[in-house]
Amino acid sequence: MEKIIPFIRYRIVAYAISLSLLLIFSVQTYRNGGFNWGIDFVGGIKLTVKFEQGVDTAQIRKVLTQNKISAVIQQVGKEEDNEYLISTKLASRSENVEESTKELKAVIQNNFKNVEILSIETVGPAIGDFLKKSAGKLIALSIIIMTLYLAFRFELKYSIGAMVALIHDVILSVLFCGFAGIEINIPIVAAILTIYGYSVNDTIIIFDRVRENLQIKTKQTFVDVIDKSITQTISRTLLTALTTLFAVFALYMIGGEGLNDFASVLLFGIIIGTYSSMYIASPFVLYWEKMSLKKA
């Protein structure tokens, strides 16, 4: 006889974990002074610089710090190419982008010999605000479209259940960025949308099995059907999560400073997405079913 794991029995514990994470992340984000928005959203300057002589990020950062310039420095290309990406945010909305760019170039050229500026990218405050609003609209639109699709593909209760889990994952992932001080930029938005797709896919697998098991004539309750469906799909869920985690962990370990934040958000999102499929989406469908029976 197939052994069924009583997942739904522990849903209250799962809710407590989610609420605890929400509270801890929110408090720490507030203590950190809010979210750390990147150049893409607040405006700033990106210089790609090639040095003739070998330098390292510590040397570049020391020179910039001495000139009261806060920047993120990343090595690009091969180590022997001595190419670095220097990114600095605008100190305020009133700061002039052109003047700040000239100042940054002057500091680099005056402190290092034979420096070649390969490229310059600037984002003004107005463009940053536009990108911030666009990113929010993109995430909201994605949620709405996926809700409509799932309502068409399944029943409304499954669609809403999947979206509750998805919103849970997105909110916690964004707050995780604030908690960890991770800079929110376009790659991080891409990571959150990736988590979105992963979470929905995992939830759909469980709901599809629930629907199949409901078609089998048995005396099992709806709780038993959900527990049975999660148990039957748990091996697939864990294998998918583990293989994905291995790949993202490798990206974190060897991707360098430029990909560490992206990989960190993905690692957190995959774990929370796997958990929410079982303990947020499924219990919500159960509550919806109970409310429907009471109204009938």
PDB file of C-alpha atoms in Angstrom:
ATOM      1  CA  MET A   1       0.000   0.000   0.000  1.00  0.00           C
ATOM      2  CA  GLU A   2       1.309   3.438  -0.903  1.00  0.00           C
ATOM      3  CA  LYS A   3       2.487   5.429   2.121  1.00  0.00           C
ATOM      4  CA  ILE A   4       1.047   8.944   2.122  1.00  0.00           C
ATOM      5  CA  ILE A   5       2.905  11.779   3.870  1.00  0.00           C
ATOM      6  CA  PRO A   6       0.486  14.120   5.745  1.00  0.00           C
ATOM      7  CA  PHE A   7       1.797  17.419   4.343  1.00  0.00           C
ATOM      8  CA  ILE A   8      -1.401  19.371   4.994  1.00  0.00           C
ATOM      9  CA  ARG A   9      -1.240  18.539   8.719  1.00  0.00           C
ATOM     10  CA  TYR A  10       1.788  20.813   9.081  1.00  0.00           C
ATOM     11  CA  ARG A  11       0.403  23.797   7.174  1.00  0.00           C
ATOM     12  CA  ILE A  12       0.147  25.944  10.333  1.00  0.00           C
ATOM     13  CA  VAL A  13       3.871  25.457  10.936  1.00  0.00           C
ATOM     14  CA  ALA A  14       4.505  26.504   7.328  1.00  0.00           C
ATOM     15  CA  TYR A  15       2.416  29.656   7.791  1.00  0.00           C
ATOM     16  CA  ALA A  16       4.407  30.494  10.914  1.00  0.00           C
ATOM     17  CA  ILE A  17       7.677  30.104   8.968  1.00  0.00           C
ATOM     18  CA  SER A  18       6.438  32.363   6.177  1.00  0.00           C
ATOM     19  CA  LEU A  19       5.213  35.035   8.578  1.00  0.00           C
ATOM     20  CA  SER A  20       8.485  34.882  10.510  1.00  0.00           C
ATOM     21  CA  LEU A  21      10.518  35.342   7.331  1.00  0.00           C
ATOM     22  CA  LEU A  22       8.245  38.195   6.240  1.00  0.00           C
ATOM     23  CA  LEU A  23       8.682  39.946   9.591  1.00  0.00           C
ATOM     24  CA  ILE A  24      12.459  39.380   9.831  1.00  0.00           C
ATOM     25  CA  PHE A  25      13.121  40.467   6.243  1.00  0.00           C
ATOM     26  CA  SER A  26      10.881  43.526   6.566  1.00  0.00           C
ATOM     27  CA  VAL A  27      12.489  44.711   9.808  1.00  0.00           C
ATOM     28  CA  GLN A  28      16.023  44.227   8.503  1.00  0.00           C
ATOM     29  CA  THR A  29      15.175  45.957   5.215  1.00  0.00           C
ATOM     30  CA  TYR A  30      13.889  48.922   7.221  1.00  0.00           C
ATOM     31  CA  ARG A  31      17.040  48.916   9.362  1.00  0.00           C
ATOM     32  CA  ASN A  32      19.137  48.860   6.192  1.00  0.00           C
ATOM     33  CA  GLY A  33      17.436  52.064   5.071  1.00  0.00           C
ATOM     34  CA  GLY A  34      15.132  50.447   2.532  1.00  0.00           C
ATOM     35  CA  PHE A  35      15.941  48.688  -0.711  1.00  0.00           C
ATOM     36  CA  ASN A  36      19.290  49.152  -2.396  1.00  0.00           C
ATOM     37  CA  TRP A  37      18.211  50.243  -5.871  1.00  0.00           C
ATOM     38  CA  GLY A  38      20.797  49.856  -8.623  1.00  0.00           C
ATOM     39  CA  ILE A  39      21.913  52.262 -11.318  1.00  0.00           C
ATOM     40  CA  ASP A  40      19.170  50.969 -13.618  1.00  0.00           C
ATOM     41  CA  PHE A  41      16.527  52.403 -11.269  1.00  0.00           C
ATOM     42  CA  VAL A  42      18.078  55.475  -9.632  1.00  0.00           C
ATOM     43  CA  GLY A  43      20.485  56.668 -12.319  1.00  0.00           C
ATOM     44  CA  GLY A  44      24.255  56.480 -12.492  1.00  0.00           C
ATOM     45  CA  ILE A  45      27.352  55.855 -14.568  1.00  0.00           C
ATOM     46  CA  LYS A  46      29.048  52.736 -15.914  1.00  0.00           C
ATOM     47  CA  LEU A  47      32.587  52.929 -17.291  1.00  0.00           C
ATOM     48  CA  THR A  48      34.381  50.052 -18.972  1.00  0.00           C
ATOM     49  CA  VAL A  49      38.084  50.769 -18.489  1.00  0.00           C
ATOM     50  CA  LYS A  50      41.222  49.057 -19.807  1.00  0.00           C
ATOM     51  CA  PHE A  51      44.447  49.485 -17.813  1.00  0.00           C
ATOM     52  CA  GLU A  52      47.850  49.063 -19.409  1.00  0.00           C
ATOM     53  CA  GLN A  53      49.504  47.768 -16.264  1.00  0.00           C
ATOM     54  CA  GLY A  54      48.073  45.088 -14.033  1.00  0.00           C
ATOM     55  CA  VAL A  55      45.817  46.454 -11.287  1.00  0.00           C
ATOM     56  CA  ASP A  56      43.237  44.862  -9.041  1.00  0.00           C
ATOM     57  CA  THR A  57      39.852  45.904  -7.720  1.00  0.00           C
ATOM     58  CA  ALA A  58      41.325  46.864  -4.330  1.00  0.00           C
ATOM     59  CA  GLN A  59      43.656  49.424  -5.936  1.00  0.00           C
ATOM     60  CA  ILE A  60      40.862  50.950  -8.021  1.00  0.00           C
ATOM     61  CA  ARG A  61      38.488  51.063  -5.051  1.00  0.00           C
ATOM     62  CA  LYS A  62      41.147  52.726  -2.864  1.00  0.00           C
ATOM     63  CA  VAL A  63      41.682  55.520  -5.429  1.00  0.00           C
ATOM     64  CA  LEU A  64      37.950  56.112  -5.831  1.00  0.00           C
ATOM     65  CA  THR A  65      37.352  56.089  -2.068  1.00  0.00           C
ATOM     66  CA  GLN A  66      40.091  58.669  -1.580  1.00  0.00           C
ATOM     67  CA  ASN A  67      38.186  60.881  -4.018  1.00  0.00           C
ATOM     68  CA  LYS A  68      34.890  60.240  -2.181  1.00  0.00           C
ATOM     69  CA  ILE A  69      33.428  58.120  -4.986  1.00  0.00           C
ATOM     70  CA  SER A  70      31.492  54.989  -4.048  1.00  0.00           C
ATOM     71  CA  ALA A  71      31.493  52.416  -6.836  1.00  0.00           C
ATOM     72  CA  VAL A  72      31.032  48.753  -7.664  1.00  0.00           C
ATOM     73  CA  ILE A  73      34.074  47.377  -9.503  1.00  0.00           C
ATOM     74  CA  GLN A  74      33.956  44.174 -11.553  1.00  0.00           C
ATOM     75  CA  GLN A  75      36.630  42.599 -13.694  1.00  0.00           C
ATOM     76  CA  VAL A  76      35.417  41.705 -17.182  1.00  0.00           C
ATOM     77  CA  GLY A  77      36.961  39.471 -19.833  1.00  0.00           C
ATOM     78  CA  LYS A  78      40.248  37.646 -19.279  1.00  0.00           C
ATOM     79  CA  GLU A  79      42.448  38.547 -16.330  1.00  0.00           C
ATOM     80  CA  GLU A  80      45.361  39.523 -18.580  1.00  0.00           C
ATOM     81  CA  ASP A  81      43.156  42.028 -20.449  1.00  0.00           C
ATOM     82  CA  ASN A  82      43.006  44.269 -17.337  1.00  0.00           C
ATOM     83  CA  GLU A  83      39.473  45.425 -18.163  1.00  0.00           C
ATOM     84  CA  TYR A  84      37.110  46.563 -15.414  1.00  0.00           C
ATOM     85  CA  LEU A  85      33.521  47.751 -15.191  1.00  0.00           C
ATOM     86  CA  ILE A  86      33.183  50.658 -12.754  1.00  0.00           C
ATOM     87  CA  SER A  87      29.598  51.489 -11.721  1.00  0.00           C
ATOM     88  CA  THR A  88      28.582  54.387  -9.500  1.00  0.00           C
ATOM     89  CA  LYS A  89      25.111  55.639  -8.570  1.00  0.00           C
ATOM     90  CA  LEU A  90      24.011  59.260  -8.492  1.00  0.00           C
ATOM     91  CA  ALA A  91      24.159  60.710  -5.003  1.00  0.00           C
ATOM     92  CA  SER A  92      20.878  62.588  -5.525  1.00  0.00           C
ATOM     93  CA  ARG A  93      18.288  63.358  -8.202  1.00  0.00           C
ATOM     94  CA  SER A  94      19.753  66.855  -8.597  1.00  0.00           C
ATOM     95  CA  GLU A  95      23.218  65.546  -9.440  1.00  0.00           C
ATOM     96  CA  ASN A  96      24.336  66.300 -13.014  1.00  0.00           C
ATOM     97  CA  VAL A  97      25.135  63.075 -14.882  1.00  0.00           C
ATOM     98  CA  GLU A  98      27.524  64.702 -17.368  1.00  0.00           C
ATOM     99  CA  GLU A  99      29.557  66.459 -14.671  1.00  0.00           C
ATOM    100  CA  SER A 100      29.712  63.283 -12.577  1.00  0.00           C
ATOM    101  CA  THR A 101      30.913  61.326 -15.624  1.00  0.00           C
ATOM    102  CA  LYS A 102      33.683  63.862 -16.302  1.00  0.00           C
ATOM    103  CA  GLU A 103      34.724  63.757 -12.634  1.00  0.00           C
ATOM    104  CA  LEU A 104      34.898  59.949 -12.602  1.00  0.00           C
ATOM    105  CA  LYS A 105      36.911  59.860 -15.846  1.00  0.00           C
ATOM    106  CA  ALA A 106      39.309  62.490 -14.509  1.00  0.00           C
ATOM    107  CA  VAL A 107      39.928  60.558 -11.291  1.00  0.00           C
ATOM    108  CA  ILE A 108      40.700  57.366 -13.231  1.00  0.00           C
ATOM    109  CA  GLN A 109      42.930  59.045 -15.810  1.00  0.00           C
ATOM    110  CA  ASN A 110      44.827  61.145 -13.249  1.00  0.00           C
ATOM    111  CA  ASN A 111      45.645  58.222 -10.966  1.00  0.00           C
ATOM    112  CA  PHE A 112      46.477  55.515 -13.501  1.00  0.00           C
ATOM    113  CA  LYS A 113      48.816  55.694 -16.494  1.00  0.00           C
ATOM    114  CA  ASN A 114      47.726  54.900 -20.065  1.00  0.00           C
ATOM    115  CA  VAL A 115      44.103  54.218 -19.210  1.00  0.00           C
ATOM    116  CA  GLU A 116      41.681  53.582 -22.081  1.00  0.00           C
ATOM    117  CA  ILE A 117      37.982  54.297 -21.607  1.00  0.00           C
ATOM    118  CA  LEU A 118      36.299  51.579 -23.698  1.00  0.00           C
ATOM    119  CA  SER A 119      32.678  52.567 -23.111  1.00  0.00           C
ATOM    120  CA  ILE A 120      30.495  54.924 -21.107  1.00  0.00           C
ATOM    121  CA  GLU A 121      26.886  54.267 -20.121  1.00  0.00           C
ATOM    122  CA  THR A 122      24.782  56.777 -18.219  1.00  0.00           C
ATOM    123  CA  VAL A 123      21.271  56.543 -16.789  1.00  0.00           C
ATOM    124  CA  GLY A 124      19.536  59.727 -15.657  1.00  0.00           C
ATOM    125  CA  PRO A 125      17.107  59.875 -12.692  1.00  0.00           C
ATOM    126  CA  ALA A 126      14.085  60.216 -14.997  1.00  0.00           C
ATOM    127  CA  ILE A 127      15.032  57.083 -16.946  1.00  0.00           C
ATOM    128  CA  GLY A 128      15.671  55.271 -13.670  1.00  0.00           C
ATOM    129  CA  ASP A 129      12.178  56.119 -12.428  1.00  0.00           C
ATOM    130  CA  PHE A 130      10.701  54.949 -15.733  1.00  0.00           C
ATOM    131  CA  LEU A 131      12.553  51.623 -15.521  1.00  0.00           C
ATOM    132  CA  LYS A 132      11.469  51.135 -11.905  1.00  0.00           C
ATOM    133  CA  LYS A 133       7.794  51.648 -12.817  1.00  0.00           C
ATOM    134  CA  SER A 134       8.179  49.441 -15.902  1.00  0.00           C
ATOM    135  CA  ALA A 135       9.669  46.609 -13.836  1.00  0.00           C
ATOM    136  CA  GLY A 136       6.746  46.788 -11.384  1.00  0.00           C
ATOM    137  CA  LYS A 137       4.211  46.794 -14.222  1.00  0.00           C
ATOM    138  CA  LEU A 138       5.976  43.853 -15.886  1.00  0.00           C
ATOM    139  CA  ILE A 139       5.771  41.721 -12.740  1.00  0.00           C
ATOM    140  CA  ALA A 140       2.111  42.685 -12.149  1.00  0.00           C
ATOM    141  CA  LEU A 141       1.183  41.992 -15.791  1.00  0.00           C
ATOM    142  CA  SER A 142       2.916  38.602 -15.659  1.00  0.00           C
ATOM    143  CA  ILE A 143       0.895  37.645 -12.580  1.00  0.00           C
ATOM    144  CA  ILE A 144      -2.396  38.710 -14.201  1.00  0.00           C
ATOM    145  CA  ILE A 145      -1.703  36.853 -17.467  1.00  0.00           C
ATOM    146  CA  MET A 146      -0.658  33.683 -15.632  1.00  0.00           C
ATOM    147  CA  THR A 147      -3.780  33.864 -13.432  1.00  0.00           C
ATOM    148  CA  LEU A 148      -6.010  34.050 -16.503  1.00  0.00           C
ATOM    149  CA  TYR A 149      -4.191  31.173 -18.187  1.00  0.00           C
ATOM    150  CA  LEU A 150      -4.449  28.915 -15.128  1.00  0.00           C
ATOM    151  CA  ALA A 151      -8.117  29.798 -14.696  1.00  0.00           C
ATOM    152  CA  PHE A 152      -8.646  28.623 -18.281  1.00  0.00           C
ATOM    153  CA  ARG A 153      -6.353  25.587 -17.948  1.00  0.00           C
ATOM    154  CA  PHE A 154      -7.655  24.491 -14.509  1.00  0.00           C
ATOM    155  CA  GLU A 155     -10.464  25.668 -12.229  1.00  0.00           C
ATOM    156  CA  LEU A 156     -10.477  29.104 -10.608  1.00  0.00           C
ATOM    157  CA  LYS A 157      -9.517  27.726  -7.182  1.00  0.00           C
ATOM    158  CA  TYR A 158      -6.308  26.219  -8.591  1.00  0.00           C
ATOM    159  CA  SER A 159      -5.518  29.439 -10.435  1.00  0.00           C
ATOM    160  CA  ILE A 160      -5.940  31.584  -7.319  1.00  0.00           C
ATOM    161  CA  GLY A 161      -4.002  29.053  -5.217  1.00  0.00           C
ATOM    162  CA  ALA A 162      -1.059  29.162  -7.613  1.00  0.00           C
ATOM    163  CA  MET A 163      -1.112  32.976  -7.627  1.00  0.00           C
ATOM    164  CA  VAL A 164      -1.189  33.169  -3.810  1.00  0.00           C
ATOM    165  CA  ALA A 165       1.934  30.993  -3.708  1.00  0.00           C
ATOM    166  CA  LEU A 166       3.519  33.039  -6.472  1.00  0.00           C
ATOM    167  CA  ILE A 167       2.880  36.378  -4.753  1.00  0.00           C
ATOM    168  CA  HIS A 168       4.235  34.819  -1.546  1.00  0.00           C
ATOM    169  CA  ASP A 169       7.444  33.857  -3.392  1.00  0.00           C
ATOM    170  CA  VAL A 170       7.866  37.214  -5.150  1.00  0.00           C
ATOM    171  CA  ILE A 171       7.322  39.254  -1.957  1.00  0.00           C
ATOM    172  CA  LEU A 172       9.751  37.142   0.078  1.00  0.00           C
ATOM    173  CA  SER A 173      12.338  37.194  -2.729  1.00  0.00           C
ATOM    174  CA  VAL A 174      12.178  40.993  -2.992  1.00  0.00           C
ATOM    175  CA  LEU A 175      12.379  41.360   0.793  1.00  0.00           C
ATOM    176  CA  PHE A 176      15.311  38.932   0.800  1.00  0.00           C
ATOM    177  CA  CYS A 177      17.140  41.453  -1.401  1.00  0.00           C
ATOM    178  CA  GLY A 178      16.441  44.157   1.172  1.00  0.00           C
ATOM    179  CA  PHE A 179      17.427  41.854   4.041  1.00  0.00           C
ATOM    180  CA  ALA A 180      20.740  40.864   2.426  1.00  0.00           C
ATOM    181  CA  GLY A 181      21.466  44.343   1.053  1.00  0.00           C
ATOM    182  CA  ILE A 182      21.443  43.019  -2.512  1.00  0.00           C
ATOM    183  CA  GLU A 183      21.301  45.745  -5.146  1.00  0.00           C
ATOM    184  CA  ILE A 184      18.051  45.546  -7.110  1.00  0.00           C
ATOM    185  CA  ASN A 185      18.809  45.986 -10.799  1.00  0.00           C
ATOM    186  CA  ILE A 186      17.623  44.548 -14.122  1.00  0.00           C
ATOM    187  CA  PRO A 187      19.376  41.146 -13.609  1.00  0.00           C
ATOM    188  CA  ILE A 188      17.699  40.819 -10.196  1.00  0.00           C
ATOM    189  CA  VAL A 189      14.297  41.532 -11.769  1.00  0.00           C
ATOM    190  CA  ALA A 190      15.123  38.772 -14.289  1.00  0.00           C
ATOM    191  CA  ALA A 191      15.947  36.443 -11.377  1.00  0.00           C
ATOM    192  CA  ILE A 192      12.597  37.205  -9.719  1.00  0.00           C
ATOM    193  CA  LEU A 193      10.740  36.486 -12.977  1.00  0.00           C
ATOM    194  CA  THR A 194      12.693  33.214 -13.261  1.00  0.00           C
ATOM    195  CA  ILE A 195      11.564  32.296  -9.733  1.00  0.00           C
ATOM    196  CA  TYR A 196       8.028  33.184 -10.824  1.00  0.00           C
ATOM    197  CA  GLY A 197       8.164  30.685 -13.704  1.00  0.00           C
ATOM    198  CA  TYR A 198       9.795  27.983 -11.579  1.00  0.00           C
ATOM    199  CA  SER A 199       7.246  28.333  -8.764  1.00  0.00           C
ATOM    200  CA  VAL A 200       4.237  28.206 -11.092  1.00  0.00           C
ATOM    201  CA  ASN A 201       5.583  25.160 -12.939  1.00  0.00           C
ATOM    202  CA  ASP A 202       6.140  23.262  -9.695  1.00  0.00           C
ATOM    203  CA  THR A 203       2.656  24.122  -8.445  1.00  0.00           C
ATOM    204  CA  ILE A 204       0.993  23.067 -11.695  1.00  0.00           C
ATOM    205  CA  ILE A 205       2.581  19.602 -11.454  1.00  0.00           C
ATOM    206  CA  ILE A 206       0.962  19.076  -8.044  1.00  0.00           C
ATOM    207  CA  PHE A 207      -2.418  20.473  -9.088  1.00  0.00           C
ATOM    208  CA  ASP A 208      -2.469  18.318 -12.217  1.00  0.00           C
ATOM    209  CA  ARG A 209      -1.975  15.232 -10.058  1.00  0.00           C
ATOM    210  CA  VAL A 210      -4.701  16.410  -7.655  1.00  0.00           C
ATOM    211  CA  ARG A 211      -7.123  16.684 -10.555  1.00  0.00           C
ATOM    212  CA  GLU A 212      -6.192  13.208 -11.792  1.00  0.00           C
ATOM    213  CA  ASN A 213      -6.656  11.644  -8.344  1.00  0.00           C
ATOM    214  CA  LEU A 214     -10.037  13.328  -7.904  1.00  0.00           C
ATOM    215  CA  GLN A 215     -11.279  11.464 -10.982  1.00  0.00           C
ATOM    216  CA  ILE A 216     -10.564   8.125  -9.272  1.00  0.00           C
ATOM    217  CA  LYS A 217     -13.608   6.865  -7.367  1.00  0.00           C
ATOM    218  CA  THR A 218     -12.435   6.425  -3.749  1.00  0.00           C
ATOM    219  CA  LYS A 219     -13.617   7.267  -0.226  1.00  0.00           C
ATOM    220  CA  GLN A 220     -10.648   9.563   0.352  1.00  0.00           C
ATOM    221  CA  THR A 221     -11.277  13.074   1.602  1.00  0.00           C
ATOM    222  CA  PHE A 222     -10.019  16.130  -0.280  1.00  0.00           C
ATOM    223  CA  VAL A 223      -7.210  16.442   2.294  1.00  0.00           C
ATOM    224  CA  ASP A 224      -6.174  12.845   1.586  1.00  0.00           C
ATOM    225  CA  VAL A 225      -6.192  13.518  -2.157  1.00  0.00           C
ATOM    226  CA  ILE A 226      -3.919  16.553  -1.758  1.00  0.00           C
ATOM    227  CA  ASP A 227      -1.533  14.671   0.542  1.00  0.00           C
ATOM    228  CA  LYS A 228      -1.477  11.743  -1.883  1.00  0.00           C
ATOM    229  CA  SER A 229      -0.816  14.020  -4.864  1.00  0.00           C
ATOM    230  CA  ILE A 230       2.070  15.834  -3.160  1.00  0.00           C
ATOM    231  CA  THR A 231       3.535  12.491  -2.022  1.00  0.00           C
ATOM    232  CA  GLN A 232       3.367  11.108  -5.572  1.00  0.00           C
ATOM    233  CA  THR A 233       5.111  14.151  -7.033  1.00  0.00           C
ATOM    234  CA  ILE A 234       7.604  14.815  -4.202  1.00  0.00           C
ATOM    235  CA  SER A 235      10.432  12.828  -5.789  1.00  0.00           C
ATOM    236  CA  ARG A 236      10.056  14.731  -9.053  1.00  0.00           C
ATOM    237  CA  THR A 237       9.849  18.045  -7.153  1.00  0.00           C
ATOM    238  CA  LEU A 238      12.978  17.382  -5.086  1.00  0.00           C
ATOM    239  CA  LEU A 239      15.014  16.068  -8.020  1.00  0.00           C
ATOM    240  CA  THR A 240      14.127  19.121 -10.113  1.00  0.00           C
ATOM    241  CA  ALA A 241      14.908  21.468  -7.223  1.00  0.00           C
ATOM    242  CA  LEU A 242      18.228  19.791  -6.416  1.00  0.00           C
ATOM    243  CA  THR A 243      19.504  19.710  -9.996  1.00  0.00           C
ATOM    244  CA  THR A 244      18.536  23.361 -10.434  1.00  0.00           C
ATOM    245  CA  LEU A 245      20.157  24.279  -7.118  1.00  0.00           C
ATOM    246  CA  PHE A 246      23.388  22.530  -8.132  1.00  0.00           C
ATOM    247  CA  ALA A 247      23.547  24.566 -11.332  1.00  0.00           C
ATOM    248  CA  VAL A 248      22.776  27.865  -9.575  1.00  0.00           C
ATOM    249  CA  PHE A 249      25.250  27.073  -6.766  1.00  0.00           C
ATOM    250  CA  ALA A 250      27.953  26.475  -9.365  1.00  0.00           C
ATOM    251  CA  LEU A 251      27.045  29.837 -10.893  1.00  0.00           C
ATOM    252  CA  TYR A 252      27.386  31.426  -7.460  1.00  0.00           C
ATOM    253  CA  MET A 253      30.777  29.817  -6.795  1.00  0.00           C
ATOM    254  CA  ILE A 254      32.485  30.496 -10.134  1.00  0.00           C
ATOM    255  CA  GLY A 255      30.409  33.330 -11.594  1.00  0.00           C
ATOM    256  CA  GLY A 256      32.362  36.021  -9.776  1.00  0.00           C
ATOM    257  CA  GLU A 257      31.184  39.178  -8.049  1.00  0.00           C
ATOM    258  CA  GLY A 258      29.006  40.215 -10.968  1.00  0.00           C
ATOM    259  CA  LEU A 259      26.764  37.112 -10.718  1.00  0.00           C
ATOM    260  CA  ASN A 260      26.802  36.434  -6.959  1.00  0.00           C
ATOM    261  CA  ASP A 261      23.722  38.534  -6.164  1.00  0.00           C
ATOM    262  CA  PHE A 262      21.800  37.095  -9.126  1.00  0.00           C
ATOM    263  CA  ALA A 263      22.654  33.537  -8.038  1.00  0.00           C
ATOM    264  CA  SER A 264      21.844  34.273  -4.364  1.00  0.00           C
ATOM    265  CA  VAL A 265      18.331  35.448  -5.232  1.00  0.00           C
ATOM    266  CA  LEU A 266      17.786  32.392  -7.443  1.00  0.00           C
ATOM    267  CA  LEU A 267      19.001  30.028  -4.700  1.00  0.00           C
ATOM    268  CA  PHE A 268      16.595  31.540  -2.186  1.00  0.00           C
ATOM    269  CA  GLY A 269      13.738  31.688  -4.695  1.00  0.00           C
ATOM    270  CA  ILE A 270      14.036  28.053  -5.770  1.00  0.00           C
ATOM    271  CA  ILE A 271      13.973  26.857  -2.151  1.00  0.00           C
ATOM    272  CA  ILE A 272      11.010  29.057  -1.208  1.00  0.00           C
ATOM    273  CA  GLY A 273       9.216  28.213  -4.478  1.00  0.00           C
ATOM    274  CA  THR A 274       9.481  24.465  -3.838  1.00  0.00           C
ATOM    275  CA  TYR A 275       8.199  24.913  -0.289  1.00  0.00           C
ATOM    276  CA  SER A 276       5.288  27.186  -1.264  1.00  0.00           C
ATOM    277  CA  SER A 277       3.962  24.741  -3.863  1.00  0.00           C
ATOM    278  CA  MET A 278       3.355  22.218  -1.093  1.00  0.00           C
ATOM    279  CA  TYR A 279       2.528  24.387   1.904  1.00  0.00           C
ATOM    280  CA  ILE A 280       0.986  27.596   0.507  1.00  0.00           C
ATOM    281  CA  ALA A 281      -0.742  26.788  -2.791  1.00  0.00           C
ATOM    282  CA  SER A 282      -2.190  23.395  -1.836  1.00  0.00           C
ATOM    283  CA  PRO A 283      -3.644  24.435   1.567  1.00  0.00           C
ATOM    284  CA  PHE A 284      -5.239  27.476  -0.116  1.00  0.00           C
ATOM    285  CA  VAL A 285      -7.066  25.188  -2.553  1.00  0.00           C
ATOM    286  CA  LEU A 286      -8.223  23.134   0.445  1.00  0.00           C
ATOM    287  CA  TYR A 287      -9.643  26.219   2.172  1.00  0.00           C
ATOM    288  CA  TRP A 288     -11.355  27.283  -1.053  1.00  0.00           C
ATOM    289  CA  GLU A 289     -12.949  23.844  -1.336  1.00  0.00           C
ATOM    290  CA  LYS A 290     -14.194  23.979   2.279  1.00  0.00           C
ATOM    291  CA  MET A 291     -15.691  27.433   1.749  1.00  0.00           C
ATOM    292  CA  SER A 292     -17.422  26.233  -1.435  1.00  0.00           C
ATOM    293  CA  LEU A 293     -18.967  23.275   0.412  1.00  0.00           C
ATOM    294  CA  LYS A 294     -20.239  25.556   3.195  1.00  0.00           C
ATOM    295  CA  LYS A 295     -21.929  27.854   0.681  1.00  0.00           C
ATOM    296  CA  ALA A 296     -23.496  24.924  -1.201  1.00  0.00           C
TER     297      ALA A 296
END
